[in-house]
């Protein structure tokens, strides 16, 4: 070897050997830019087709919240307490469990998320529940204005009302949340509206057809702000889905498939029965209310969703979530006809409502069919699909759009290799800006599995909280909440048509002119 | 222990040692740049998918935005700088050390041990040994057989000292 270590002079040979791998760096740069260039062509081709902002008007709305709104709540069972949590009220014992969870596991962010939830500037002045223990739980949540665990000091809390009528008569309540069983929704909304209280009512809007018209009349006549509790309306993916429809990305949509897929006792409404519950702490007569008389039954009280006497069954309880999502995205309105079939095939526990249900709704003016299929004894997740001639869309917490291989609109791009029908044309996962056919396989995988966290401005947000904010914003600043009484009317009538078809074993129709189910 | 100098390599040994270094550099550099230009990239998915005895540590990193930002930044720039260093034979020794540490973390976050299942799809079938481990061993081999003072920018740096 001619190299002399002691010779510090850099020779030509040194330079050649020192820079020997620089051409490889050049090859790298060339490959890099050609690959990027190719991807940019594909990306541009996609972006020409699709640009969705996903803006939620509720988040963007600036309403001065200086006016504190005084709430009352009727029904502080499981769902009622979830709504209270969305409003910023949680029992200290629950916060204790959040804190314990966070101490054990760093990824348990329930405490932090609850603390970071925006203050809606509301106070709860009245709680009504006919079951003493639930009333106590509700009061304890509302009293916890410091949002801390049981070792912090609590306030006295709101007044408990034994009957909803007394709560509605209170002068220190501006607005009420109704989270009772279905058979009370209509009656209570009508009376609340007549008392001049704004109403946030759980879905479905009504239990019977006649009260549906009365609710609309009472809300309109008294000029109150009504919000139906379809909190999924605030899901970011739905806003993007709606934009995709309005931009005609899917082409002509003629079939929409929605489903319910559950397979556990709680999902099938077989809720646990409190050991402490009994005739002494439940006001059974008030529970029955407009329902047919029945001897006291803990099973019926805790699992009321299983009986038509208090429930609206799959159509009112779970299909309404699906219908309202599609009504939001596709502006469906009331169908021309409904056809249902199903039965009690798995839960032979004395229930009267079916546990398997199929419904098909026709919208001839929109040239489309809405199909609903529900099972309470299979978890096979069939999702929500909107099928267009040019593309189809799957909507959940995530959103995916795939081009149809038979598409007319995208034909030339498919043929030119610019669009691959097997990869999503567009995919949205909360917390990620955008995922498309160019995104790496790993990321697509994570996005598809929903493994990325749902962040909005850096934090997770509860849709119920946003839905309440929507309602409160309208009380303060005017305007119509996203699920107002008109949307509620469409929801209730559609669900009732499905139920009537099931119960009477016939096809039912909506007479648009007479506004009647026939 | 006798220190092995690069003086004694044959031309063909030198060629393949350099080729190995350049290819590993290429791989690191591309992985880093891809992450740099993707505004959506984050290590969070990879971290939460971790299994094995260090699972808690990686989940801890993913759980807080502060540490996650550091991990993302260190990943992107670590990969780019190590990659460029190995490709050009520039500061090769520290680059190889850093590469060993990074590959060690990648391996330990997703060890292909019996009984551990991952959400993240793999492109092959592995039992204890996977491509990360092989790349790690290749990096160690490069450390044990240094050649950048013969072929690479380190030759010029060393000479000018």
XYZ file of C-alpha atoms in Angstrom:
679
model
C 0.000 0.000 0.000
C 1.282 3.388 -0.904
C -0.613 5.224 1.757
C 1.534 6.883 4.353
C -0.262 7.534 7.611
C 2.224 10.097 8.729
C 1.850 12.098 5.595
C -0.869 14.628 6.440
C -0.962 16.103 3.001
C -4.222 15.321 1.271
C -3.476 13.726 -2.035
C -5.641 13.307 -5.089
C -6.056 9.660 -4.123
C -7.386 10.745 -0.714
C -9.965 12.959 -2.362
C -11.113 10.231 -4.728
C -11.434 7.674 -1.919
C -12.881 10.191 0.497
C -15.614 11.160 -1.933
C -16.087 7.676 -3.366
C -19.637 7.260 -2.057
C -20.842 10.748 -2.968
C -22.213 9.468 -6.314
C -24.417 7.111 -4.291
C -25.792 10.171 -2.491
C -26.485 11.611 -5.941
C -28.318 8.430 -6.932
C -30.294 8.653 -3.714
C -31.273 12.253 -4.425
C -32.320 11.391 -7.972
C -34.450 8.410 -6.803
C -35.950 10.494 -4.036
C -37.086 13.265 -6.328
C -38.418 10.944 -8.987
C -40.452 9.017 -6.400
C -41.751 12.216 -4.847
C -42.622 13.518 -8.284
C -44.610 10.377 -9.067
C -46.459 10.599 -5.735
C -47.221 14.248 -6.294
C -48.834 13.426 -9.629
C -51.024 10.827 -7.906
C -51.774 13.135 -5.016
C -52.753 15.941 -7.352
C -55.046 13.579 -9.208
C -56.746 12.723 -5.904
C -56.900 16.276 -4.685
C -58.632 17.340 -7.862
C -61.368 14.948 -6.847
C -61.558 15.533 -3.164
C -61.044 18.343 -0.686
C -63.033 18.119 2.513
C -62.647 20.556 5.365
C -64.802 18.787 7.961
C -65.573 22.001 9.808
C -68.072 21.599 12.600
C -70.150 24.787 12.863
C -70.679 24.126 16.581
C -66.939 24.373 17.202
C -66.478 27.468 15.092
C -69.458 29.343 16.488
C -68.585 32.308 18.709
C -71.414 32.980 21.129
C -70.882 35.075 24.246
C -71.511 32.694 27.152
C -71.772 35.419 29.789
C -75.332 34.421 30.610
C -75.350 31.494 33.015
C -78.077 29.026 32.055
C -79.954 27.338 34.888
C -80.745 23.706 34.112
C -83.040 21.067 35.475
C -82.722 17.390 34.651
C -85.463 14.773 34.571
C -84.028 11.270 34.708
C -80.570 10.729 36.164
C -80.073 7.084 35.284
C -77.139 5.955 33.169
C -77.817 8.131 30.139
C -78.905 11.146 32.201
C -75.645 11.061 34.123
C -73.668 10.800 30.847
C -75.355 13.998 29.699
C -74.484 15.635 33.028
C -70.884 14.630 32.445
C -71.011 16.332 29.035
C -72.317 19.423 30.825
C -69.403 19.275 33.298
C -70.942 17.443 36.264
C -69.577 14.141 37.472
C -69.954 12.294 40.785
C -66.855 12.551 43.012
C -66.734 8.723 43.300
C -66.432 8.453 39.516
C -63.626 11.023 39.528
C -61.928 8.924 42.244
C -61.944 5.940 39.889
C -60.553 8.118 37.061
C -57.753 9.291 39.348
C -56.990 5.744 40.459
C -56.943 4.644 36.835
C -54.586 7.471 35.859
C -52.261 6.653 38.753
C -52.026 3.024 37.642
C -51.871 3.598 33.918
C -50.450 6.602 32.085
C -52.643 6.027 29.074
C -55.822 6.414 31.165
C -56.629 10.029 30.276
C -60.271 10.127 31.453
C -59.480 12.490 34.313
C -57.450 14.863 32.153
C -60.058 14.868 29.395
C -62.856 15.635 31.838
C -60.829 18.478 33.357
C -60.009 19.876 29.907
C -63.645 19.889 28.794
C -64.794 23.482 28.189
C -66.925 25.138 30.842
C -70.438 25.616 29.431
C -71.369 28.147 32.145
C -74.393 26.247 33.391
C -75.713 25.383 36.812
C -78.142 22.588 37.671
C -80.862 23.826 40.011
C -83.221 20.876 39.943
C -82.990 17.093 39.704
C -85.954 14.785 39.294
C -85.761 11.024 39.364
C -88.404 8.663 40.631
C -85.739 6.267 41.907
C -84.166 7.682 45.086
C -80.719 6.242 44.477
C -80.446 7.666 40.955
C -81.706 11.022 42.243
C -78.925 11.007 44.852
C -76.332 10.116 42.222
C -77.531 12.964 40.006
C -77.504 15.476 42.856
C -74.033 14.386 43.903
C -72.751 14.967 40.348
C -74.361 18.416 40.107
C -73.016 19.397 43.542
C -69.461 18.634 42.457
C -68.791 22.022 40.883
C -65.071 21.777 41.655
C -64.899 18.710 39.390
C -62.753 16.822 41.913
C -62.807 13.546 43.847
C -64.593 12.742 47.100
C -61.947 14.340 49.332
C -62.764 17.815 47.968
C -65.441 20.023 49.449
C -68.859 19.679 47.848
C -71.634 22.227 47.602
C -75.142 21.511 48.787
C -76.281 20.692 45.264
C -79.556 21.186 43.439
C -83.022 20.682 44.836
C -84.602 17.299 44.334
C -88.091 17.263 42.849
C -90.294 14.223 43.383
C -92.329 14.885 40.236
C -91.346 16.367 36.900
C -94.331 18.704 37.043
C -92.908 20.386 40.148
C -89.529 20.731 38.459
C -91.136 22.303 35.379
C -92.932 24.810 37.615
C -89.689 26.021 39.246
C -88.784 29.652 38.574
C -85.037 29.136 38.886
C -84.837 26.758 35.904
C -84.489 28.028 32.301
C -83.984 24.775 30.461
C -84.460 21.055 31.037
C -82.705 17.874 30.021
C -85.086 14.942 29.590
C -83.419 11.529 29.884
C -86.296 9.295 30.907
C -87.576 6.082 29.310
C -89.071 6.579 25.841
C -92.709 6.530 26.929
C -92.261 9.826 28.755
C -90.269 11.817 26.124
C -93.228 13.330 24.266
C -95.399 14.099 27.282
C -92.576 15.792 29.183
C -91.324 17.768 26.173
C -94.831 19.099 25.526
C -95.303 20.155 29.149
C -91.807 21.644 29.385
C -92.402 23.700 26.233
C -95.703 24.929 27.614
C -93.858 25.979 30.805
C -91.479 27.982 28.614
C -88.460 25.787 29.342
C -85.948 25.009 26.600
C -85.610 21.264 26.064
C -82.762 18.838 25.398
C -84.514 15.478 25.001
C -82.995 12.053 24.539
C -83.869 10.163 21.394
C -86.297 9.008 20.106
C -88.396 12.134 20.183
C -91.662 10.296 20.863
C -93.187 6.988 21.889
C -96.469 7.300 19.957
C -97.401 8.834 16.608
C -100.047 11.351 17.826
C -97.733 12.965 20.396
C -95.158 13.528 17.636
C -97.369 16.234 16.091
C -98.082 17.717 19.519
C -94.379 18.017 20.350
C -93.751 19.978 17.139
C -96.724 22.252 17.858
C -95.752 22.853 21.507
C -92.134 23.662 20.604
C -93.147 26.043 17.796
C -96.001 27.729 19.688
C -93.870 28.457 22.728
C -90.748 29.466 20.821
C -88.411 27.352 22.897
C -85.069 25.936 21.721
C -85.387 22.173 21.273
C -82.504 19.790 20.732
C -82.986 16.062 20.218
C -80.200 14.017 21.795
C -78.545 12.617 18.669
C -75.091 13.638 19.831
C -73.435 11.730 16.977
C -74.397 14.734 14.814
C -71.229 16.350 16.165
C -68.970 13.581 14.808
C -66.338 15.143 12.580
C -66.466 12.282 10.061
C -70.162 13.048 9.421
C -69.383 16.630 8.431
C -66.812 15.355 5.976
C -69.257 12.748 4.674
C -71.857 15.450 4.095
C -69.328 17.549 2.187
C -68.375 14.550 0.077
C -72.040 14.070 -0.824
C -72.572 17.740 -1.644
C -69.505 17.646 -3.908
C -70.969 14.603 -5.663
C -67.853 12.518 -5.064
C -69.925 9.325 -4.870
C -72.001 9.978 -7.976
C -75.645 8.919 -7.872
C -76.425 7.177 -4.567
C -79.177 4.594 -4.817
C -78.547 2.344 -1.816
C -77.631 3.059 1.790
C -76.984 0.267 4.285
C -76.942 0.855 8.035
C -76.680 -1.695 10.800
C -76.731 -2.431 14.516
C -74.390 -5.168 15.664
C -74.390 -6.065 19.334
C -73.745 -9.247 21.246
C -73.789 -8.806 24.987
C -76.534 -8.574 27.634
C -76.053 -4.823 28.187
C -76.232 -4.226 24.436
C -79.452 -6.228 24.416
C -80.829 -4.044 27.248
C -80.529 -6.726 29.959
C -79.114 -4.213 32.415
C -78.084 -5.132 35.973
C -80.724 -4.607 38.678
C -79.572 -2.567 41.695
C -79.621 -4.678 44.888
C -80.851 -1.695 46.906
C -83.810 -1.058 44.618
C -87.344 -1.890 45.670
C -90.906 -0.716 46.060
C -89.774 1.629 48.881
C -87.420 3.769 46.750
C -89.098 3.656 43.322
C -92.221 5.681 42.511
C -93.765 2.975 40.316
C -96.987 4.849 39.532
C -95.049 7.773 38.160
C -92.848 5.413 36.167
C -95.919 3.868 34.497
C -97.396 7.249 33.564
C -98.887 7.006 30.058
C -98.004 3.283 29.793
C -100.477 0.427 30.465
C -100.858 -0.470 34.163
C -98.640 -3.297 35.395
C -97.754 -4.640 38.867
C -94.429 -3.448 40.287
C -91.517 -5.116 38.527
C -87.821 -4.422 39.058
C -87.092 -6.149 35.778
C -89.400 -3.832 33.868
C -88.039 -0.792 35.703
C -84.369 -1.454 34.993
C -84.785 -3.182 31.612
C -87.649 -1.093 30.274
C -86.210 -1.087 26.755
C -87.335 -4.714 26.384
C -91.074 -3.903 26.437
C -93.201 -1.929 23.989
C -95.043 -0.624 27.076
C -92.154 1.813 27.662
C -89.812 1.345 24.717
C -89.729 1.994 20.993
C -87.682 -1.145 20.327
C -84.834 -1.407 17.873
C -86.469 1.021 15.461
C -86.783 3.834 18.004
C -83.789 3.066 20.153
C -81.014 2.141 17.733
C -82.208 2.618 14.163
C -82.823 6.301 14.983
C -79.046 6.767 15.476
C -78.481 5.363 12.003
C -81.359 7.223 10.415
C -80.366 10.547 11.944
C -76.780 10.109 10.717
C -78.039 9.492 7.187
C -80.574 12.308 7.459
C -77.708 14.611 8.425
C -75.449 13.430 5.601
C -78.037 12.891 2.842
C -80.980 15.131 3.875
C -83.320 12.159 3.542
C -86.483 13.474 5.174
C -89.413 11.107 5.742
C -89.509 7.993 3.527
C -92.337 7.212 1.117
C -92.711 3.706 2.552
C -91.402 1.305 5.173
C -91.263 -2.488 5.358
C -90.001 -4.401 8.397
C -89.514 -7.967 9.500
C -87.758 -9.725 12.342
C -88.492 -11.416 15.627
C -87.409 -12.372 19.107
C -84.894 -15.009 18.112
C -82.185 -14.999 20.767
C -83.345 -13.312 23.971
C -86.292 -15.477 25.022
C -86.524 -13.591 28.311
C -90.095 -12.403 28.154
C -89.391 -9.264 26.148
C -91.902 -8.014 23.613
C -89.554 -6.060 21.326
C -87.622 -7.954 18.609
C -83.889 -8.649 18.900
C -83.400 -9.124 15.160
C -84.912 -6.572 12.796
C -84.691 -5.722 9.105
C -86.220 -2.558 7.709
C -86.269 -1.104 4.241
C -87.314 2.461 3.572
C -87.997 3.763 0.066
C -87.258 7.321 -1.025
C -88.485 7.356 -4.650
C -88.086 11.141 -4.944
C -84.386 10.642 -4.148
C -84.141 7.365 -6.067
C -82.766 5.498 -3.103
C -83.410 2.759 -0.572
C -82.299 2.898 3.046
C -81.734 -0.591 4.437
C -81.412 -1.229 8.159
C -80.380 -4.553 9.604
C -80.005 -5.168 13.334
C -78.903 -8.077 15.456
C -78.483 -8.122 19.221
C -76.700 -11.481 19.085
C -73.755 -10.891 16.736
C -70.883 -8.454 16.947
C -69.984 -8.781 13.261
C -69.420 -5.133 12.472
C -71.200 -4.376 9.229
C -70.812 -0.621 9.440
C -72.593 2.114 7.541
C -72.246 2.224 3.789
C -73.394 4.806 1.312
C -73.178 3.313 -2.163
C -72.875 5.535 -5.207
C -72.304 4.659 -8.851
C -68.828 6.229 -8.805
C -67.676 5.564 -5.259
C -68.826 4.198 -1.942
C -68.306 5.549 1.514
C -67.978 3.919 4.919
C -68.810 6.254 7.783
C -68.182 5.764 11.469
C -65.776 7.606 13.711
C -63.588 7.296 10.622
C -64.503 7.933 7.023
C -63.318 6.038 3.979
C -64.192 6.589 0.357
C -63.344 3.967 -2.275
C -63.780 4.477 -5.995
C -66.064 1.884 -7.577
C -64.313 -0.177 -10.237
C -67.331 0.337 -12.512
C -67.370 4.097 -12.088
C -68.078 6.278 -15.121
C -66.753 9.491 -13.638
C -63.362 8.094 -12.585
C -63.009 5.749 -15.603
C -60.113 7.532 -17.291
C -58.190 7.966 -14.037
C -58.635 4.289 -13.153
C -57.464 3.315 -16.653
C -54.451 5.628 -16.424
C -53.440 4.162 -13.091
C -54.005 7.452 -11.289
C -56.705 5.945 -9.080
C -56.547 2.463 -7.595
C -60.044 1.264 -6.586
C -58.557 -1.084 -3.990
C -57.087 1.817 -2.000
C -59.186 4.492 -0.328
C -59.586 7.588 -2.483
C -59.975 9.403 0.776
C -59.716 8.335 4.359
C -60.186 10.407 7.435
C -59.283 9.469 10.983
C -59.830 11.983 13.772
C -56.500 13.330 14.905
C -54.886 12.869 11.526
C -55.046 15.546 8.893
C -55.514 13.355 5.879
C -54.824 9.835 4.774
C -55.145 8.838 1.159
C -53.905 6.289 -1.321
C -50.396 7.752 -1.042
C -50.131 7.357 2.695
C -47.834 4.531 3.780
C -49.348 1.124 4.345
C -48.570 1.241 8.059
C -50.385 4.504 8.576
C -53.331 3.391 6.506
C -53.485 0.337 8.683
C -53.530 2.344 11.899
C -56.020 4.790 10.495
C -58.332 1.984 9.390
C -58.252 0.339 12.786
C -58.960 3.645 14.510
C -55.819 3.203 16.551
C -55.008 6.890 16.390
C -56.527 8.936 19.139
C -59.380 11.326 18.522
C -57.943 14.734 19.061
C -59.505 18.055 18.332
C -57.182 20.983 18.903
C -54.953 18.603 20.861
C -57.607 17.069 23.095
C -60.325 14.493 22.917
C -63.835 15.874 22.855
C -67.072 14.220 23.938
C -69.810 14.526 21.290
C -72.510 14.874 23.973
C -70.636 17.921 25.278
C -70.656 19.481 21.801
C -74.323 18.645 21.278
C -75.193 20.384 24.555
C -73.043 23.348 23.538
C -74.956 23.549 20.254
C -78.239 23.717 22.215
C -76.932 26.251 24.785
C -75.425 28.447 22.032
C -78.866 28.672 20.411
C -80.535 29.496 23.739
C -78.022 32.319 24.232
C -77.602 33.606 20.713
C -80.627 32.410 18.766
C -80.654 30.055 15.792
C -81.594 26.420 15.399
C -79.679 23.529 16.970
C -78.498 20.823 14.580
C -81.148 18.297 15.665
C -84.115 20.612 16.039
C -87.764 19.631 16.233
C -88.130 19.318 12.425
C -85.300 16.789 12.299
C -86.863 15.168 15.370
C -90.225 14.914 13.601
C -88.580 13.198 10.621
C -86.708 10.861 12.964
C -89.778 9.919 15.021
C -92.133 9.425 12.061
C -89.582 7.279 10.211
C -88.981 5.111 13.287
C -92.728 4.765 13.932
C -93.318 3.724 10.309
C -90.746 0.960 10.769
C -92.349 -0.182 14.035
C -95.901 -0.129 12.664
C -94.784 -2.185 9.664
C -93.229 -4.753 12.015
C -96.177 -4.909 14.406
C -98.897 -4.946 11.727
C -96.878 -7.069 9.318
C -97.563 -4.800 6.345
C -95.981 -2.104 4.219
C -96.775 1.373 5.540
C -96.729 4.672 3.670
C -96.276 8.347 4.444
C -98.972 10.582 2.999
C -96.958 13.737 2.432
C -100.024 15.855 1.675
C -102.022 14.858 4.739
C -98.864 14.380 6.846
C -100.154 11.004 7.987
C -98.837 7.456 8.240
C -101.180 5.223 6.231
C -6.724 -6.545 22.542
C -5.049 -5.837 19.279
C -6.712 -2.959 17.502
C -7.640 -3.884 13.993
C -6.764 -1.165 11.532
C -8.387 -0.792 8.189
C -4.995 -1.001 6.578
C -5.125 -4.752 6.286
C -8.354 -5.157 4.230
C -8.139 -6.483 0.739
C -9.828 -4.452 -1.991
C -12.779 -6.806 -2.131
C -13.232 -6.745 1.661
C -13.139 -2.976 1.558
C -15.674 -2.875 -1.266
C -18.241 -5.019 0.519
C -17.783 -3.340 3.894
C -18.368 0.003 2.201
C -21.346 -1.342 0.275
C -22.915 -2.585 3.527
C -22.401 0.814 5.164
C -23.801 2.730 2.196
C -26.901 0.539 1.926
C -27.709 0.831 5.634
C -27.173 4.594 5.288
C -29.526 4.719 2.319
C -32.188 2.850 4.279
C -31.903 5.164 7.323
C -31.873 8.318 5.214
C -34.995 7.342 3.274
C -36.916 6.310 6.419
C -36.062 9.671 7.969
C -36.907 11.825 4.960
C -40.242 10.058 4.396
C -41.240 10.922 7.953
C -39.964 14.477 7.602
C -42.082 15.292 4.544
C -45.252 13.660 5.897
C -47.062 16.192 8.068
C -49.202 13.417 9.575
C -46.413 11.129 10.621
C -46.113 10.340 14.280
C -44.506 7.494 16.182
C -47.620 7.186 18.365
C -49.148 4.242 16.475
C -45.876 2.335 16.556
C -45.337 3.069 20.244
C -48.796 2.025 21.404
C -48.427 -1.199 19.433
C -45.406 -2.140 21.557
C -45.386 -5.505 23.362
C -42.971 -7.371 25.574
C -41.093 -6.397 28.692
C -40.560 -2.780 27.602
C -44.160 -2.208 26.526
C -44.907 0.082 29.498
C -41.945 2.300 28.718
C -42.975 2.796 25.089
C -46.601 3.415 26.054
C -45.356 5.934 28.586
C -43.518 7.740 25.788
C -46.671 7.761 23.661
C -49.007 8.878 26.419
C -47.783 12.432 26.820
C -47.567 14.992 24.003
C -44.239 16.324 25.327
C -42.301 13.057 25.181
C -44.043 12.108 21.966
C -42.760 15.267 20.274
C -39.238 14.496 21.429
C -39.500 10.906 20.192
C -40.836 12.054 16.813
C -38.117 14.681 16.418
C -35.340 12.335 17.516
C -36.600 9.659 15.146
C -36.796 11.881 12.092
C -33.480 13.667 12.553
C -31.715 10.663 14.011
C -32.573 8.610 10.955
C -31.632 11.401 8.524
C -28.309 12.258 10.156
C -27.278 8.649 10.723
C -28.310 7.820 7.164
C -26.367 10.703 5.617
C -23.353 9.927 7.821
C -23.208 6.260 6.823
C -23.866 7.010 3.167
C -20.996 9.478 2.972
C -18.722 7.886 5.560
C -18.927 11.042 7.633
C -18.529 10.798 11.443
C -19.124 7.116 10.909
C -18.233 5.947 14.395
C -20.823 8.075 16.281
C -23.351 7.371 13.509
C -22.899 3.621 14.008
C -23.282 3.978 17.756
C -26.466 5.989 17.333
C -27.775 3.482 14.793
C -27.173 0.651 17.268
C -29.164 2.476 19.948
C -32.060 3.264 17.595
C -32.252 -0.253 16.193
C -32.081 -1.560 19.762
C -35.152 0.484 20.629
C -36.994 -0.643 17.480
C -36.223 -4.270 18.264
C -37.146 -4.056 21.950
C -40.417 -2.233 21.239
C -41.589 -5.031 18.926
C -39.616 -8.153 19.860
C -40.799 -11.168 17.820
C -41.004 -13.401 20.875
C -43.296 -16.362 21.326
C -46.762 -15.303 22.437
C -46.545 -11.644 21.440
C -48.956 -10.460 18.779
C -48.910 -7.121 17.028
C -51.496 -5.028 15.261
C -48.811 -3.713 12.987
C -48.478 -6.007 10.001
C -45.002 -7.416 9.260
C -43.766 -8.244 5.791
C -42.217 -11.554 6.813
C -42.307 -14.330 9.375
C -40.076 -14.001 12.369
C -39.144 -15.919 15.471
C -36.888 -13.948 17.829
C -34.731 -12.883 14.852
C -36.176 -10.198 12.588
C -34.704 -7.807 10.023
C -34.234 -5.100 12.642
C -32.005 -7.409 14.647
C -30.057 -8.398 11.547
C -29.551 -4.734 10.611
C -28.415 -4.080 14.179
C -25.850 -6.869 13.963
C -24.699 -5.561 10.571
C -24.135 -2.140 12.173
C -22.081 -3.765 14.937
C -20.058 -5.597 12.291
C -19.286 -2.240 10.673
C -18.117 -0.946 14.029
C -15.825 -3.922 14.492
C -14.504 -3.623 10.923
C -14.065 0.130 10.461
C -13.491 1.191 6.877
C -14.608 4.792 6.619
C -11.085 6.073 7.051
C -10.264 4.276 3.829
C -13.430 5.035 1.844
C -15.481 7.988 3.016
C -15.295 11.589 4.135
C -13.741 10.463 7.406
C -10.551 9.779 5.434
C -10.252 13.481 4.608
C -11.113 14.568 8.140
C -8.633 12.165 9.621
C -5.948 13.234 7.189
C -6.390 16.932 7.752
C -6.054 16.583 11.514
